[in-house]
Amino acid sequence: MWALVLAAGEGTRLRRLTTASCGAAIPKQFWSFRDGPSLLRDAVYRARAMASARHICVVVAKQHRRWWEPELESLPVENVIVQPANRGTAIGILLPLLHIVQRDPGAQIVLLPSDHYVREEATLASALRRAGERLQWRSDDTVLLGLEPENPDPQLGYIVPGRSDGRGVREVLQFVEKPPMARARELIEHGGLWNAFIVAATAKALLALFQRRIPEILAEMRAAVHRDLAAHIGGLAVAGLYDHLPSIDFSRDILSGQEAHLRVLRVAQCGWSDLGTPERVAAALRVAVHRETEPEIPASGHLNLAAQHERLSRLEDVQ
């Protein structure tokens, strides 16, 4: 089992909150939720519920090097895959996926965002392990983790589950992205789940999703990664390819329309938040429980969202 932590995002939706007092916009994965490790380090620790340290890879953005380099110094250098530019979440997954496949063609992989908060990590870890166990006997499945909603939120994506297979996994009938409030309530009443963008699948099943949607780009990317790894030329072939790649969204352009190939595993409420808006940051802070920093992950020293949120709230009160 491999874990792929997705840490190349710019975090533009939260930019007002994640712009430091010096004026630098620092993506939220490099902030701590309070005063402990960064969200990125939290995600790397979360990945350890599934994979050994040598099987944890992180995809990062070239322009964020000053923030991710000290965060990831404990990982093998080949496990940190650097994107030369942002070309959407689909390309951000495909590049490191092909790196993993070069090393382990039979890999089973869990995709983990790096900018989420989870209040009850044990609940999510248990679900991740169940998803991994599913792949042991159904290697053609792509399993999405669907989180039991804690409230109707019109700014989140929802998964509409279908029939159960009797083993805790259901078909995926439909994706609903950012529905109106009334529709969000209706979805929840009928068993709709939050889409957390956490996916477990074999490398073969993930590549099949790309093959059905963007076969030419998959072939070009596969060839570029192979050339770079074979020639040890520091990603020059991939960098040249990125110059003309379009921006492709994983949920909208790859998963949507392929529901027949997907399954969803329901996860009990665990205090999950994607921290995607200042309002969701505030809501998570209100119910967060203090967790001692794990001894393996020392506090990173980055600015923290709680302090930043309090500072901005005081400024708004004064104005």
mmCIF file of N, CA, C and O in Angstrom, residues 145-243:
data_model
loop_
_atom_site.group_PDB
_atom_site.id
_atom_site.type_symbol
_atom_site.label_atom_id
_atom_site.label_comp_id
_atom_site.label_asym_id
_atom_site.label_seq_id
_atom_site.Cartn_x
_atom_site.Cartn_y
_atom_site.Cartn_z
ATOM 1 N N LEU A 145 -14.031 7.755 -0.146
ATOM 2 C CA LEU A 145 -14.533 7.879 1.219
ATOM 3 C C LEU A 145 -15.583 8.979 1.256
ATOM 4 O O LEU A 145 -15.301 10.125 0.903
ATOM 5 N N GLY A 146 -16.806 8.593 1.650
ATOM 6 C CA GLY A 146 -17.896 9.548 1.775
ATOM 7 C C GLY A 146 -18.184 9.793 3.238
ATOM 8 O O GLY A 146 -18.494 8.864 3.983
ATOM 9 N N LEU A 147 -18.065 11.042 3.660
ATOM 10 C CA LEU A 147 -18.190 11.358 5.078
ATOM 11 C C LEU A 147 -19.629 11.694 5.444
ATOM 12 O O LEU A 147 -20.302 12.453 4.743
ATOM 13 N N GLU A 148 -20.089 11.109 6.537
ATOM 14 C CA GLU A 148 -21.429 11.394 7.029
ATOM 15 C C GLU A 148 -21.517 12.863 7.404
ATOM 16 O O GLU A 148 -20.773 13.337 8.261
ATOM 17 N N PRO A 149 -22.389 13.631 6.761
ATOM 18 C CA PRO A 149 -22.431 15.080 7.003
ATOM 19 C C PRO A 149 -22.838 15.422 8.437
ATOM 20 O O PRO A 149 -23.670 14.742 9.038
ATOM 21 N N GLU A 150 -22.243 16.482 8.948
ATOM 22 C CA GLU A 150 -22.595 16.984 10.268
ATOM 23 C C GLU A 150 -23.603 18.123 10.180
ATOM 24 O O GLU A 150 -24.232 18.478 11.175
ATOM 25 N N ASN A 151 -23.736 18.701 8.978
ATOM 26 C CA ASN A 151 -24.711 19.758 8.753
ATOM 27 C C ASN A 151 -24.822 19.963 7.246
ATOM 28 O O ASN A 151 -23.920 19.576 6.494
ATOM 29 N N PRO A 152 -25.920 20.544 6.772
ATOM 30 C CA PRO A 152 -26.019 20.832 5.333
ATOM 31 C C PRO A 152 -25.110 22.003 4.969
ATOM 32 O O PRO A 152 -25.204 23.071 5.557
ATOM 33 N N ASP A 153 -24.211 21.790 4.036
ATOM 34 C CA ASP A 153 -23.271 22.825 3.626
ATOM 35 C C ASP A 153 -23.330 22.961 2.113
ATOM 36 O O ASP A 153 -22.949 22.038 1.381
ATOM 37 N N PRO A 154 -23.813 24.095 1.614
ATOM 38 C CA PRO A 154 -23.953 24.260 0.170
ATOM 39 C C PRO A 154 -22.636 24.503 -0.562
ATOM 40 O O PRO A 154 -22.630 24.590 -1.786
ATOM 41 N N GLN A 155 -21.545 24.608 0.163
ATOM 42 C CA GLN A 155 -20.246 24.863 -0.463
ATOM 43 C C GLN A 155 -19.400 23.610 -0.618
ATOM 44 O O GLN A 155 -18.246 23.692 -1.051
ATOM 45 N N LEU A 156 -19.966 22.446 -0.276
ATOM 46 C CA LEU A 156 -19.228 21.192 -0.386
ATOM 47 C C LEU A 156 -19.802 20.331 -1.505
ATOM 48 O O LEU A 156 -20.918 20.542 -1.970
ATOM 49 N N GLY A 157 -19.013 19.339 -1.929
ATOM 50 C CA GLY A 157 -19.488 18.371 -2.899
ATOM 51 C C GLY A 157 -20.099 17.177 -2.192
ATOM 52 O O GLY A 157 -19.666 16.797 -1.095
ATOM 53 N N TYR A 158 -21.104 16.559 -2.828
ATOM 54 C CA TYR A 158 -21.810 15.427 -2.238
ATOM 55 C C TYR A 158 -21.740 14.219 -3.168
ATOM 56 O O TYR A 158 -21.691 14.349 -4.392
ATOM 57 N N ILE A 159 -21.753 13.036 -2.544
ATOM 58 C CA ILE A 159 -21.840 11.764 -3.262
ATOM 59 C C ILE A 159 -23.188 11.144 -2.935
ATOM 60 O O ILE A 159 -23.546 11.009 -1.760
ATOM 61 N N VAL A 160 -23.920 10.771 -3.962
ATOM 62 C CA VAL A 160 -25.197 10.077 -3.768
ATOM 63 C C VAL A 160 -24.928 8.580 -3.888
ATOM 64 O O VAL A 160 -24.584 8.095 -4.980
ATOM 65 N N PRO A 161 -25.035 7.839 -2.779
ATOM 66 C CA PRO A 161 -24.734 6.407 -2.838
ATOM 67 C C PRO A 161 -25.909 5.592 -3.364
ATOM 68 O O PRO A 161 -27.071 5.990 -3.230
ATOM 69 N N GLY A 162 -25.587 4.440 -3.954
ATOM 70 C CA GLY A 162 -26.612 3.534 -4.455
ATOM 71 C C GLY A 162 -26.676 2.261 -3.652
ATOM 72 O O GLY A 162 -26.537 2.277 -2.422
ATOM 73 N N ARG A 163 -26.826 1.152 -4.340
ATOM 74 C CA ARG A 163 -27.001 -0.138 -3.674
ATOM 75 C C ARG A 163 -25.735 -0.564 -2.935
ATOM 76 O O ARG A 163 -24.625 -0.309 -3.378
ATOM 77 N N SER A 164 -25.952 -1.284 -1.821
ATOM 78 C CA SER A 164 -24.839 -1.839 -1.053
ATOM 79 C C SER A 164 -24.478 -3.213 -1.590
ATOM 80 O O SER A 164 -25.336 -3.945 -2.091
ATOM 81 N N ASP A 165 -23.203 -3.546 -1.473
ATOM 82 C CA ASP A 165 -22.779 -4.882 -1.872
ATOM 83 C C ASP A 165 -22.795 -5.857 -0.704
ATOM 84 O O ASP A 165 -22.345 -6.992 -0.829
ATOM 85 N N GLY A 166 -23.303 -5.391 0.452
ATOM 86 C CA GLY A 166 -23.347 -6.242 1.628
ATOM 87 C C GLY A 166 -22.070 -6.264 2.428
ATOM 88 O O GLY A 166 -21.996 -6.900 3.479
ATOM 89 N N ARG A 167 -21.070 -5.549 1.969
ATOM 90 C CA ARG A 167 -19.773 -5.495 2.666
ATOM 91 C C ARG A 167 -19.406 -4.067 3.063
ATOM 92 O O ARG A 167 -18.241 -3.752 3.241
ATOM 93 N N GLY A 168 -20.401 -3.213 3.173
ATOM 94 C CA GLY A 168 -20.166 -1.851 3.635
ATOM 95 C C GLY A 168 -19.816 -0.853 2.561
ATOM 96 O O GLY A 168 -19.554 0.314 2.857
ATOM 97 N N VAL A 169 -19.793 -1.272 1.305
ATOM 98 C CA VAL A 169 -19.460 -0.386 0.191
ATOM 99 C C VAL A 169 -20.670 -0.277 -0.725
ATOM 100 O O VAL A 169 -21.366 -1.261 -0.974
ATOM 101 N N ARG A 170 -20.914 0.921 -1.238
ATOM 102 C CA ARG A 170 -22.077 1.158 -2.093
ATOM 103 C C ARG A 170 -21.654 1.651 -3.473
ATOM 104 O O ARG A 170 -20.549 2.155 -3.658
ATOM 105 N N GLU A 171 -22.565 1.505 -4.409
ATOM 106 C CA GLU A 171 -22.364 2.099 -5.716
ATOM 107 C C GLU A 171 -22.397 3.617 -5.605
ATOM 108 O O GLU A 171 -22.947 4.169 -4.651
ATOM 109 N N VAL A 172 -21.808 4.291 -6.577
ATOM 110 C CA VAL A 172 -21.904 5.748 -6.679
ATOM 111 C C VAL A 172 -22.912 6.066 -7.780
ATOM 112 O O VAL A 172 -22.698 5.714 -8.939
ATOM 113 N N LEU A 173 -23.999 6.727 -7.390
ATOM 114 C CA LEU A 173 -25.026 7.073 -8.365
ATOM 115 C C LEU A 173 -24.752 8.418 -9.030
ATOM 116 O O LEU A 173 -24.973 8.592 -10.223
ATOM 117 N N GLN A 174 -24.264 9.377 -8.225
ATOM 118 C CA GLN A 174 -24.162 10.744 -8.749
ATOM 119 C C GLN A 174 -23.263 11.584 -7.865
ATOM 120 O O GLN A 174 -23.172 11.357 -6.655
ATOM 121 N N PHE A 175 -22.603 12.558 -8.483
ATOM 122 C CA PHE A 175 -21.909 13.613 -7.757
ATOM 123 C C PHE A 175 -22.741 14.887 -7.859
ATOM 124 O O PHE A 175 -23.245 15.221 -8.934
ATOM 125 N N VAL A 176 -22.855 15.595 -6.741
ATOM 126 C CA VAL A 176 -23.553 16.879 -6.734
ATOM 127 C C VAL A 176 -22.598 17.902 -6.132
ATOM 128 O O VAL A 176 -22.224 17.798 -4.955
ATOM 129 N N GLU A 177 -22.207 18.877 -6.923
ATOM 130 C CA GLU A 177 -21.208 19.847 -6.486
ATOM 131 C C GLU A 177 -21.874 21.136 -6.034
ATOM 132 O O GLU A 177 -22.617 21.766 -6.784
ATOM 133 N N LYS A 178 -21.645 21.517 -4.798
ATOM 134 C CA LYS A 178 -22.113 22.780 -4.227
ATOM 135 C C LYS A 178 -23.601 23.043 -4.502
ATOM 136 O O LYS A 178 -23.966 23.996 -5.193
ATOM 137 N N PRO A 179 -24.471 22.206 -3.964
ATOM 138 C CA PRO A 179 -25.909 22.393 -4.188
ATOM 139 C C PRO A 179 -26.456 23.542 -3.352
ATOM 140 O O PRO A 179 -25.856 23.926 -2.336
ATOM 141 N N PRO A 180 -27.598 24.107 -3.730
ATOM 142 C CA PRO A 180 -28.262 25.078 -2.857
ATOM 143 C C PRO A 180 -28.594 24.441 -1.511
ATOM 144 O O PRO A 180 -28.675 23.212 -1.388
ATOM 145 N N MET A 181 -28.821 25.279 -0.490
ATOM 146 C CA MET A 181 -29.040 24.779 0.858
ATOM 147 C C MET A 181 -30.187 23.768 0.921
ATOM 148 O O MET A 181 -30.070 22.712 1.558
ATOM 149 N N ALA A 182 -31.313 24.075 0.269
ATOM 150 C CA ALA A 182 -32.455 23.162 0.301
ATOM 151 C C ALA A 182 -32.095 21.807 -0.309
ATOM 152 O O ALA A 182 -32.483 20.749 0.199
ATOM 153 N N ARG A 183 -31.331 21.847 -1.407
ATOM 154 C CA ARG A 183 -30.908 20.604 -2.053
ATOM 155 C C ARG A 183 -29.923 19.850 -1.167
ATOM 156 O O ARG A 183 -29.955 18.613 -1.100
ATOM 157 N N ALA A 184 -29.033 20.553 -0.464
ATOM 158 C CA ALA A 184 -28.090 19.903 0.447
ATOM 159 C C ALA A 184 -28.838 19.160 1.547
ATOM 160 O O ALA A 184 -28.495 18.016 1.895
ATOM 161 N N ARG A 185 -29.869 19.807 2.104
ATOM 162 C CA ARG A 185 -30.673 19.132 3.134
ATOM 163 C C ARG A 185 -31.350 17.875 2.574
ATOM 164 O O ARG A 185 -31.386 16.824 3.230
ATOM 165 N N GLU A 186 -31.870 17.995 1.382
ATOM 166 C CA GLU A 186 -32.537 16.852 0.752
ATOM 167 C C GLU A 186 -31.555 15.704 0.509
ATOM 168 O O GLU A 186 -31.877 14.525 0.741
ATOM 169 N N LEU A 187 -30.367 16.039 0.051
ATOM 170 C CA LEU A 187 -29.357 15.009 -0.186
ATOM 171 C C LEU A 187 -29.017 14.264 1.097
ATOM 172 O O LEU A 187 -28.905 13.027 1.116
ATOM 173 N N ILE A 188 -28.852 15.003 2.186
ATOM 174 C CA ILE A 188 -28.508 14.382 3.464
ATOM 175 C C ILE A 188 -29.645 13.487 3.946
ATOM 176 O O ILE A 188 -29.417 12.369 4.442
ATOM 177 N N GLU A 189 -30.874 13.951 3.794
ATOM 178 C CA GLU A 189 -32.035 13.147 4.208
ATOM 179 C C GLU A 189 -32.099 11.819 3.454
ATOM 180 O O GLU A 189 -32.605 10.819 3.986
ATOM 181 N N HIS A 190 -31.572 11.785 2.253
ATOM 182 C CA HIS A 190 -31.605 10.575 1.438
ATOM 183 C C HIS A 190 -30.258 9.854 1.425
ATOM 184 O O HIS A 190 -29.984 9.057 0.520
ATOM 185 N N GLY A 191 -29.418 10.147 2.419
ATOM 186 C CA GLY A 191 -28.169 9.393 2.567
ATOM 187 C C GLY A 191 -26.968 9.953 1.860
ATOM 188 O O GLY A 191 -25.931 9.282 1.776
ATOM 189 N N GLY A 192 -27.078 11.181 1.347
ATOM 190 C CA GLY A 192 -25.937 11.787 0.678
ATOM 191 C C GLY A 192 -24.753 11.984 1.613
ATOM 192 O O GLY A 192 -24.920 12.214 2.813
ATOM 193 N N LEU A 193 -23.562 11.894 1.063
ATOM 194 C CA LEU A 193 -22.328 11.972 1.843
ATOM 195 C C LEU A 193 -21.442 13.095 1.316
ATOM 196 O O LEU A 193 -21.461 13.410 0.122
ATOM 197 N N TRP A 194 -20.658 13.681 2.214
ATOM 198 C CA TRP A 194 -19.678 14.670 1.778
ATOM 199 C C TRP A 194 -18.564 13.983 0.998
ATOM 200 O O TRP A 194 -18.055 12.928 1.401
ATOM 201 N N ASN A 195 -18.158 14.580 -0.095
ATOM 202 C CA ASN A 195 -17.031 14.079 -0.869
ATOM 203 C C ASN A 195 -15.747 14.708 -0.328
ATOM 204 O O ASN A 195 -15.507 15.901 -0.509
ATOM 205 N N ALA A 196 -14.935 13.898 0.334
ATOM 206 C CA ALA A 196 -13.718 14.398 0.979
ATOM 207 C C ALA A 196 -12.503 14.360 0.064
ATOM 208 O O ALA A 196 -11.409 14.744 0.480
ATOM 209 N N PHE A 197 -12.672 13.881 -1.179
ATOM 210 C CA PHE A 197 -11.564 13.800 -2.121
ATOM 211 C C PHE A 197 -10.486 12.831 -1.614
ATOM 212 O O PHE A 197 -9.298 12.989 -1.883
ATOM 213 N N ILE A 198 -10.909 11.824 -0.847
ATOM 214 C CA ILE A 198 -10.008 10.760 -0.391
ATOM 215 C C ILE A 198 -10.388 9.503 -1.164
ATOM 216 O O ILE A 198 -11.544 9.074 -1.136
ATOM 217 N N VAL A 199 -9.421 8.921 -1.861
ATOM 218 C CA VAL A 199 -9.687 7.838 -2.802
ATOM 219 C C VAL A 199 -8.690 6.710 -2.555
ATOM 220 O O VAL A 199 -7.495 6.961 -2.353
ATOM 221 N N ALA A 200 -9.184 5.469 -2.586
ATOM 222 C CA ALA A 200 -8.316 4.292 -2.497
ATOM 223 C C ALA A 200 -8.544 3.429 -3.734
ATOM 224 O O ALA A 200 -9.693 3.132 -4.086
ATOM 225 N N ALA A 201 -7.458 3.036 -4.384
ATOM 226 C CA ALA A 201 -7.575 2.236 -5.612
ATOM 227 C C ALA A 201 -6.217 1.643 -5.946
ATOM 228 O O ALA A 201 -5.182 2.100 -5.451
ATOM 229 N N THR A 202 -6.230 0.646 -6.791
ATOM 230 C CA THR A 202 -4.959 0.173 -7.338
ATOM 231 C C THR A 202 -4.478 1.172 -8.387
ATOM 232 O O THR A 202 -5.269 1.932 -8.972
ATOM 233 N N ALA A 203 -3.181 1.152 -8.632
ATOM 234 C CA ALA A 203 -2.642 2.020 -9.684
ATOM 235 C C ALA A 203 -3.293 1.701 -11.021
ATOM 236 O O ALA A 203 -3.608 2.609 -11.809
ATOM 237 N N LYS A 204 -3.551 0.429 -11.272
ATOM 238 C CA LYS A 204 -4.178 0.012 -12.523
ATOM 239 C C LYS A 204 -5.562 0.632 -12.684
ATOM 240 O O LYS A 204 -5.920 1.132 -13.761
ATOM 241 N N ALA A 205 -6.363 0.616 -11.602
ATOM 242 C CA ALA A 205 -7.721 1.172 -11.675
ATOM 243 C C ALA A 205 -7.688 2.686 -11.869
ATOM 244 O O ALA A 205 -8.485 3.246 -12.625
ATOM 245 N N LEU A 206 -6.760 3.365 -11.194
ATOM 246 C CA LEU A 206 -6.647 4.820 -11.359
ATOM 247 C C LEU A 206 -6.227 5.176 -12.781
ATOM 248 O O LEU A 206 -6.779 6.092 -13.400
ATOM 249 N N LEU A 207 -5.261 4.454 -13.314
ATOM 250 C CA LEU A 207 -4.815 4.729 -14.680
ATOM 251 C C LEU A 207 -5.938 4.482 -15.684
ATOM 252 O O LEU A 207 -6.040 5.191 -16.696
ATOM 253 N N ALA A 208 -6.789 3.497 -15.402
ATOM 254 C CA ALA A 208 -7.917 3.226 -16.300
ATOM 255 C C ALA A 208 -8.879 4.405 -16.350
ATOM 256 O O ALA A 208 -9.448 4.718 -17.403
ATOM 257 N N LEU A 209 -9.075 5.089 -15.207
ATOM 258 C CA LEU A 209 -9.930 6.274 -15.189
ATOM 259 C C LEU A 209 -9.369 7.353 -16.107
ATOM 260 O O LEU A 209 -10.106 7.996 -16.866
ATOM 261 N N PHE A 210 -8.051 7.562 -16.057
ATOM 262 C CA PHE A 210 -7.412 8.553 -16.925
ATOM 263 C C PHE A 210 -7.454 8.104 -18.393
ATOM 264 O O PHE A 210 -7.661 8.927 -19.293
ATOM 265 N N GLN A 211 -7.240 6.818 -18.618
ATOM 266 C CA GLN A 211 -7.218 6.305 -19.982
ATOM 267 C C GLN A 211 -8.549 6.531 -20.686
ATOM 268 O O GLN A 211 -8.592 6.853 -21.878
ATOM 269 N N ARG A 212 -9.637 6.393 -19.963
ATOM 270 C CA ARG A 212 -10.950 6.569 -20.579
ATOM 271 C C ARG A 212 -11.270 8.031 -20.880
ATOM 272 O O ARG A 212 -12.123 8.318 -21.722
ATOM 273 N N ARG A 213 -10.609 8.966 -20.224
ATOM 274 C CA ARG A 213 -10.928 10.381 -20.390
ATOM 275 C C ARG A 213 -9.859 11.168 -21.150
ATOM 276 O O ARG A 213 -10.182 12.026 -21.974
ATOM 277 N N ILE A 214 -8.603 10.953 -20.816
ATOM 278 C CA ILE A 214 -7.532 11.746 -21.444
ATOM 279 C C ILE A 214 -6.402 10.822 -21.914
ATOM 280 O O ILE A 214 -5.260 10.930 -21.456
ATOM 281 N N PRO A 215 -6.690 9.905 -22.845
ATOM 282 C CA PRO A 215 -5.677 8.910 -23.238
ATOM 283 C C PRO A 215 -4.417 9.522 -23.842
ATOM 284 O O PRO A 215 -3.303 9.039 -23.589
ATOM 285 N N GLU A 216 -4.564 10.589 -24.632
ATOM 286 C CA GLU A 216 -3.377 11.186 -25.262
ATOM 287 C C GLU A 216 -2.460 11.813 -24.223
ATOM 288 O O GLU A 216 -1.228 11.655 -24.280
ATOM 289 N N ILE A 217 -3.060 12.538 -23.273
ATOM 290 C CA ILE A 217 -2.243 13.167 -22.226
ATOM 291 C C ILE A 217 -1.597 12.107 -21.351
ATOM 292 O O ILE A 217 -0.427 12.233 -20.952
ATOM 293 N N LEU A 218 -2.329 11.044 -21.041
ATOM 294 C CA LEU A 218 -1.752 9.951 -20.251
ATOM 295 C C LEU A 218 -0.528 9.378 -20.963
ATOM 296 O O LEU A 218 0.518 9.160 -20.338
ATOM 297 N N ALA A 219 -0.633 9.137 -22.256
ATOM 298 C CA ALA A 219 0.494 8.569 -23.008
ATOM 299 C C ALA A 219 1.687 9.526 -23.018
ATOM 300 O O ALA A 219 2.849 9.100 -22.833
ATOM 301 N N GLU A 220 1.421 10.817 -23.221
ATOM 302 C CA GLU A 220 2.504 11.805 -23.230
ATOM 303 C C GLU A 220 3.177 11.893 -21.860
ATOM 304 O O GLU A 220 4.410 11.957 -21.759
ATOM 305 N N MET A 221 2.371 11.908 -20.803
ATOM 306 C CA MET A 221 2.926 12.026 -19.457
ATOM 307 C C MET A 221 3.711 10.769 -19.084
ATOM 308 O O MET A 221 4.792 10.850 -18.487
ATOM 309 N N ARG A 222 3.185 9.608 -19.444
ATOM 310 C CA ARG A 222 3.894 8.360 -19.148
ATOM 311 C C ARG A 222 5.270 8.356 -19.811
ATOM 312 O O ARG A 222 6.274 7.988 -19.192
ATOM 313 N N ALA A 223 5.317 8.785 -21.078
ATOM 314 C CA ALA A 223 6.589 8.803 -21.807
ATOM 315 C C ALA A 223 7.559 9.811 -21.197
ATOM 316 O O ALA A 223 8.767 9.535 -21.074
ATOM 317 N N ALA A 224 7.060 10.981 -20.797
ATOM 318 C CA ALA A 224 7.930 12.013 -20.223
ATOM 319 C C ALA A 224 8.504 11.561 -18.881
ATOM 320 O O ALA A 224 9.704 11.748 -18.614
ATOM 321 N N VAL A 225 7.672 10.985 -18.040
ATOM 322 C CA VAL A 225 8.154 10.498 -16.740
ATOM 323 C C VAL A 225 9.189 9.398 -16.947
ATOM 324 O O VAL A 225 10.239 9.371 -16.283
ATOM 325 N N HIS A 226 8.931 8.491 -17.888
ATOM 326 C CA HIS A 226 9.877 7.405 -18.153
ATOM 327 C C HIS A 226 11.221 7.967 -18.612
ATOM 328 O O HIS A 226 12.283 7.519 -18.149
ATOM 329 N N ARG A 227 11.185 8.962 -19.504
ATOM 330 C CA ARG A 227 12.444 9.550 -19.988
ATOM 331 C C ARG A 227 13.218 10.215 -18.856
ATOM 332 O O ARG A 227 14.443 10.058 -18.748
ATOM 333 N N ASP A 228 12.521 10.956 -18.031
ATOM 334 C CA ASP A 228 13.201 11.654 -16.938
ATOM 335 C C ASP A 228 13.822 10.680 -15.947
ATOM 336 O O ASP A 228 14.970 10.864 -15.499
ATOM 337 N N LEU A 229 13.087 9.642 -15.579
ATOM 338 C CA LEU A 229 13.606 8.689 -14.596
ATOM 339 C C LEU A 229 14.745 7.861 -15.183
ATOM 340 O O LEU A 229 15.701 7.519 -14.481
ATOM 341 N N ALA A 230 14.652 7.537 -16.466
ATOM 342 C CA ALA A 230 15.701 6.730 -17.093
ATOM 343 C C ALA A 230 16.979 7.526 -17.292
ATOM 344 O O ALA A 230 18.090 6.996 -17.151
ATOM 345 N N ALA A 231 16.854 8.810 -17.611
ATOM 346 C CA ALA A 231 18.021 9.623 -17.940
ATOM 347 C C ALA A 231 18.545 10.432 -16.761
ATOM 348 O O ALA A 231 19.614 11.043 -16.847
ATOM 349 N N HIS A 232 17.793 10.429 -15.627
ATOM 350 C CA HIS A 232 18.200 11.205 -14.447
ATOM 351 C C HIS A 232 18.478 12.666 -14.822
ATOM 352 O O HIS A 232 19.515 13.234 -14.461
ATOM 353 N N ILE A 233 17.519 13.267 -15.551
ATOM 354 C CA ILE A 233 17.768 14.627 -16.051
ATOM 355 C C ILE A 233 16.941 15.675 -15.312
ATOM 356 O O ILE A 233 16.726 16.774 -15.816
ATOM 357 N N GLY A 234 16.467 15.322 -14.148
ATOM 358 C CA GLY A 234 15.846 16.332 -13.300
ATOM 359 C C GLY A 234 14.507 16.858 -13.773
ATOM 360 O O GLY A 234 14.181 18.015 -13.546
ATOM 361 N N GLY A 235 13.719 16.031 -14.467
ATOM 362 C CA GLY A 235 12.370 16.419 -14.826
ATOM 363 C C GLY A 235 12.262 17.320 -16.034
ATOM 364 O O GLY A 235 11.243 17.988 -16.221
ATOM 365 N N LEU A 236 13.255 17.339 -16.905
ATOM 366 C CA LEU A 236 13.220 18.239 -18.058
ATOM 367 C C LEU A 236 12.117 17.865 -19.040
ATOM 368 O O LEU A 236 11.454 18.740 -19.618
ATOM 369 N N ALA A 237 11.911 16.572 -19.270
ATOM 370 C CA ALA A 237 10.876 16.143 -20.210
ATOM 371 C C ALA A 237 9.490 16.509 -19.689
ATOM 372 O O ALA A 237 8.637 16.989 -20.443
ATOM 373 N N VAL A 238 9.265 16.294 -18.400
ATOM 374 C CA VAL A 238 7.974 16.642 -17.801
ATOM 375 C C VAL A 238 7.768 18.149 -17.837
ATOM 376 O O VAL A 238 6.683 18.636 -18.167
ATOM 377 N N ALA A 239 8.808 18.925 -17.536
ATOM 378 C CA ALA A 239 8.688 20.382 -17.562
ATOM 379 C C ALA A 239 8.312 20.876 -18.948
ATOM 380 O O ALA A 239 7.471 21.773 -19.104
ATOM 381 N N GLY A 240 8.898 20.290 -19.990
ATOM 382 C CA GLY A 240 8.551 20.680 -21.345
ATOM 383 C C GLY A 240 7.109 20.342 -21.691
ATOM 384 O O GLY A 240 6.420 21.112 -22.360
ATOM 385 N N LEU A 241 6.642 19.186 -21.203
ATOM 386 C CA LEU A 241 5.258 18.790 -21.441
ATOM 387 C C LEU A 241 4.283 19.744 -20.754
ATOM 388 O O LEU A 241 3.244 20.108 -21.328
ATOM 389 N N TYR A 242 4.609 20.153 -19.534
ATOM 390 C CA TYR A 242 3.732 21.042 -18.775
ATOM 391 C C TYR A 242 3.502 22.371 -19.491
ATOM 392 O O TYR A 242 2.490 23.028 -19.268
ATOM 393 N N ASP A 243 4.431 22.762 -20.346
ATOM 394 C CA ASP A 243 4.285 24.048 -21.031
ATOM 395 C C ASP A 243 3.012 24.124 -21.870
ATOM 396 O O ASP A 243 2.469 25.207 -22.085
#
